[in-house]
Amino acid sequence: MNRPRAEFATRVTSFKLNGRTVRATSAPITRLADVLRDELGLTGTKIGCNAGDCGACTVLIDGRQVCACLTPLAQVEGRSVTTVEGLARGKSLSKLQRAFHRHGAAQCGICTPGMLMAASDLLARKKKPREPEVRDALGGVLCRCTGYQKIIEAVLDAATAGREPPAPRAEEAVGARLPKIDGIPKLTGTERFGADAIPRDALWLRALRSPHHRARFRFGDLDAFLRDTPGVVRVLTAADVPSNGFGIYPHIKDQPVLAAGEARFRGEAVAALVGTREALEALEESRFPVEWQPLPAVLGLDAAMAQDAPEVQAGKRGNLLLDGTVKKGDAEAAFAQCAAVAEGLFETAFVEHAYIEPEAGWARRVGDRIEVHVTTQTPYMDRDEVAIVLGLAPEQVRIVPSACGGGFGGKLDISVQPLIALAAWLMDRPVACIYHRPESMASSTKRHPARVQVKFGCDADGRLRAAACDAKFDTGAYASWGPTVATRVPIHASGPYAVPNVYARGRAWFTHCHPSGAFRGFGVPQGAIAHEAMMDALADRVNIDRLEFRRRNALRAGDATATGQRLAHSAGLVACLDALEPHWITARRACERFNANAKRDRSPLRHGAGIGCMWYGIGNTALSNPSTLRVALSPNGTLTFYNGAVDIGQGSNTTLTQVCADALGLPMRDFELVMGDTDRTADAGKSSASRQAFVSGKAAELAGLDLRRRIFAAAGAPEGEWQDRRYRLALEKGHVLFRKDGIAHRFKPKNEIVGEGTFDPPTTPADENGQGVPYATYAFAAQVARVEVDLALGTTRVLELWAAHDVGRALNPILARGQVEGSVYMGLCEALMEEQAFRRLPPKLSHALVHRAPSMLEYKSITALDMPEMDTVLVEDPDPNCPFGAKEVGQGPLLPVMPALANAVYDAVGVRIDEVPVTPDKVLRALEKKAKGEPARIGPESFPDVPYPPATFVLPPWEDGDGDELKGADGKPLRRRAKVATA
Ligand code: FES
Ligand code: FES
């Protein structure tokens, strides 16, 4: 934003760019990043924040790393600038690029150019740097995908002449440690993200957003505004939107594209201006004629649940969006029999995805169709949403996904799509939009803040007997993925454990906050904090080692879950715990030794070890979620994989090709890839809920098998011959070669042969007690963390973390480890620092603040400098219903991190921080309380008098949406006085 106007462009700036002299005519104060991208066409340099906070724009000036977004063009006069495009020599990647490729250091790839340039600076000065020097050099570039591990490994390995593994032979791709098949463009700067291929003749769109949490508004004279604002050609308002509502669920289209008369959250779009980029960027927003009338806003769960709360959405009585329940056995009766009962109340915050690539894209009208090129996780859902909003048939909309620079769930909801589609449709001109960082953070969805109240009980042998959970979520102004969270959480609330009696409830309330949406784990991470604290509390009370307590109760194949689903296969928690046990024992002993010495030496440092476990149902909850993939062999022997599953960095382009290749029986190198384009690929569903490896993986397997069958049939092979895996296939000069027992047959297809695979995981809808088969398979994981807490400062430092994850089968161990590391990184960020707070601002101030906050600088996250050592164990407990046994690895590893850390802090200093993130101020306050003999706990303020663990506790009234008490199966109210917990 704030590009200098043309009248300031008064001179030519000459400098060396990647070894060649160039002359730039942009104004001398233009950001170098803009000059590189817009004037010189080198879009390898990325823009994530335009404020010097993310490092995505890092380039070298005279060999030293700088942020190109903070460098005015004038400063490079006569100097040498190197961008990512200058690293390779022709088609030969540099050693550093090759190391990145080998190690899988580029996931989504949006930070990769910045990382490469920062590392180049270091390696030019030091051929063999030590790890701390590498971390230091990369410390200014944020990566949200990798957890930095693979990047650091790659830089350390860049000095060696490491070699890529040989390309796998036919039927040997699954399980091979392969670099990404689409990895090279991410390393050379040629990958095209949402902002990278915008046509030069495009108009631009700028949304105008509410500065208030809640306000009525009225526009002034828009015609006069247009007349007086050269370069702005159209103002779009709600009146221009044919069908002004979108939303994830077919029956809940409650979010307007442009608010009509009332804005329900700060950052909601109320109008959109279309014009030249310069005019839009130069516009002072205060010139836009809109009058605001701020109204009392519902902020936070307590306000939403209050008796007299205003309705956030008209007609939504009590602001309740959804109420989901799971009931198995008789939890209340079982608690009465328990030898030990533990209870707690936990709270979590809004969390921002902070993908480095902001929302971006462009659209154009092609006859009676609209084409939208956009960064997204879900092209087919985008297609249907745009069609609804524009009043078109779905077939009239084409979504062409760009590379996606990180999503983590945040790009499952639409953002720029309906705005640019509407503008392009109405104006018959290409229209582009890139959100700036504060706009992205203000308007995009967040992780649901949660308040989770739990109660668990076990017998004297440490066998869990009962679990109760009441989870409340703030879903913001619109439904988004709130129903998913409210139904998924009760299912997972009893944790990865066999519990015979469960009562769990999940509810979501509307508030005047940004909508809460999908984020790695869909609410399950918030529940995991609670159930894992309970495992520690119960283990301590029945005097069983905390790891052993979990192992004793772990779900195993043959056990029934809280929804009554019997797990037939692949429940690998015990294997995960077994793998971690040596680390757990060593870590605990190390902590004891350290703390004894620290006390003796009067050091303020204390160490503690914590453990956390999780399970995660893969795919949609009790809903159909099919994927269809195709693979085609053309008459000239070209093999094309039409893969509608968007690779958002997790590597599905590679892993799905591995699966399809082995099922078909041809090597991966024969495959060409078409990804995501809704005109060219079938609907493979969304890249969310960790479903692509499993669901689309199975579809890829079926597609490969189907093509194999069809090729054999076309070649005249006897029925069933295609299943004989002794046939080795090869493509040679437009022919298919069949070899078996030393005899070869040759076949040339006359027409295109297409194999198709569709897979929909077998699930069943829940009954009135939430019983059923919500997911076809589950992932399991356990983690151990060792932390250091500073009693004087309240800071928590993670020293080591071990993660064991039951992936079913690792389709590609490099990529699987990368997913674990990245997911753990996000868990650490959430556990220790990340929180997007809303503030109740005086109306006078709020207008000013919406535009300066939040930023990537204010939103603290972990850098390469802070990321601890971690060790990943991939546990393979194959599920025969999954492709080659593979389950998931994208989301689950985040779940145990927060509980493991909170439990480790308790182990270190004896205080419970039940309000995530675990920040120094909370630790200090808890320590103060402990010193005064008060309950050493920081948690939800509405629950101040309950010690941890509570001696007595009254369960909250489990009223239904109408305020009536729920009745148990015996007709008695479920509200009971809980059993006195044992000491
Ligand atoms: S774009 Fe320059 S630091 Fe973020
Ligand atoms: S690979 Fe670093 S942000 Fe995605």
mmCIF file of C-alpha atoms and ligand atoms in Angstrom, residues 31 33 46-58 67-70 140 356 856, ligand 1:
data_model
loop_
_atom_site.group_PDB
_atom_site.id
_atom_site.type_symbol
_atom_site.label_atom_id
_atom_site.label_comp_id
_atom_site.label_asym_id
_atom_site.label_seq_id
_atom_site.Cartn_x
_atom_site.Cartn_y
_atom_site.Cartn_z
ATOM 1 C CA ARG A 31 9.766 0.016 -2.289
ATOM 2 C CA ALA A 33 10.070 -5.147 -3.557
ATOM 3 C CA LYS A 46 7.453 -12.205 -2.040
ATOM 4 C CA ILE A 47 5.505 -9.697 0.002
ATOM 5 C CA GLY A 48 4.002 -10.986 3.210
ATOM 6 C CA CYS A 49 3.630 -7.861 5.303
ATOM 7 C CA ASN A 50 5.216 -4.831 3.612
ATOM 8 C CA ALA A 51 6.402 -3.769 7.041
ATOM 9 C CA GLY A 52 9.720 -5.495 7.650
ATOM 10 C CA ASP A 53 8.183 -8.118 9.931
ATOM 11 C CA CYS A 54 8.092 -11.378 7.956
ATOM 12 C CA GLY A 55 11.259 -11.425 5.848
ATOM 13 C CA ALA A 56 9.509 -12.899 2.795
ATOM 14 C CA CYS A 57 10.918 -10.076 0.683
ATOM 15 C CA THR A 58 14.546 -10.693 1.686
ATOM 16 C CA CYS A 67 14.046 -6.479 3.432
ATOM 17 C CA ALA A 68 13.159 -5.248 -0.033
ATOM 18 C CA CYS A 69 9.853 -3.927 1.275
ATOM 19 C CA LEU A 70 11.671 -1.425 3.493
ATOM 20 C CA GLY A 140 14.453 -12.479 10.332
ATOM 21 C CA ILE A 356 2.825 -15.660 4.923
ATOM 22 C CA MET A 856 2.901 -9.523 12.110
HETATM 23 S S1 FES B 1 7.227 -8.284 3.111
HETATM 24 FE FE1 FES B 1 9.068 -7.356 3.682
HETATM 25 S S2 FES B 1 9.365 -8.081 5.675
HETATM 26 FE FE2 FES B 1 7.414 -8.833 5.160
#
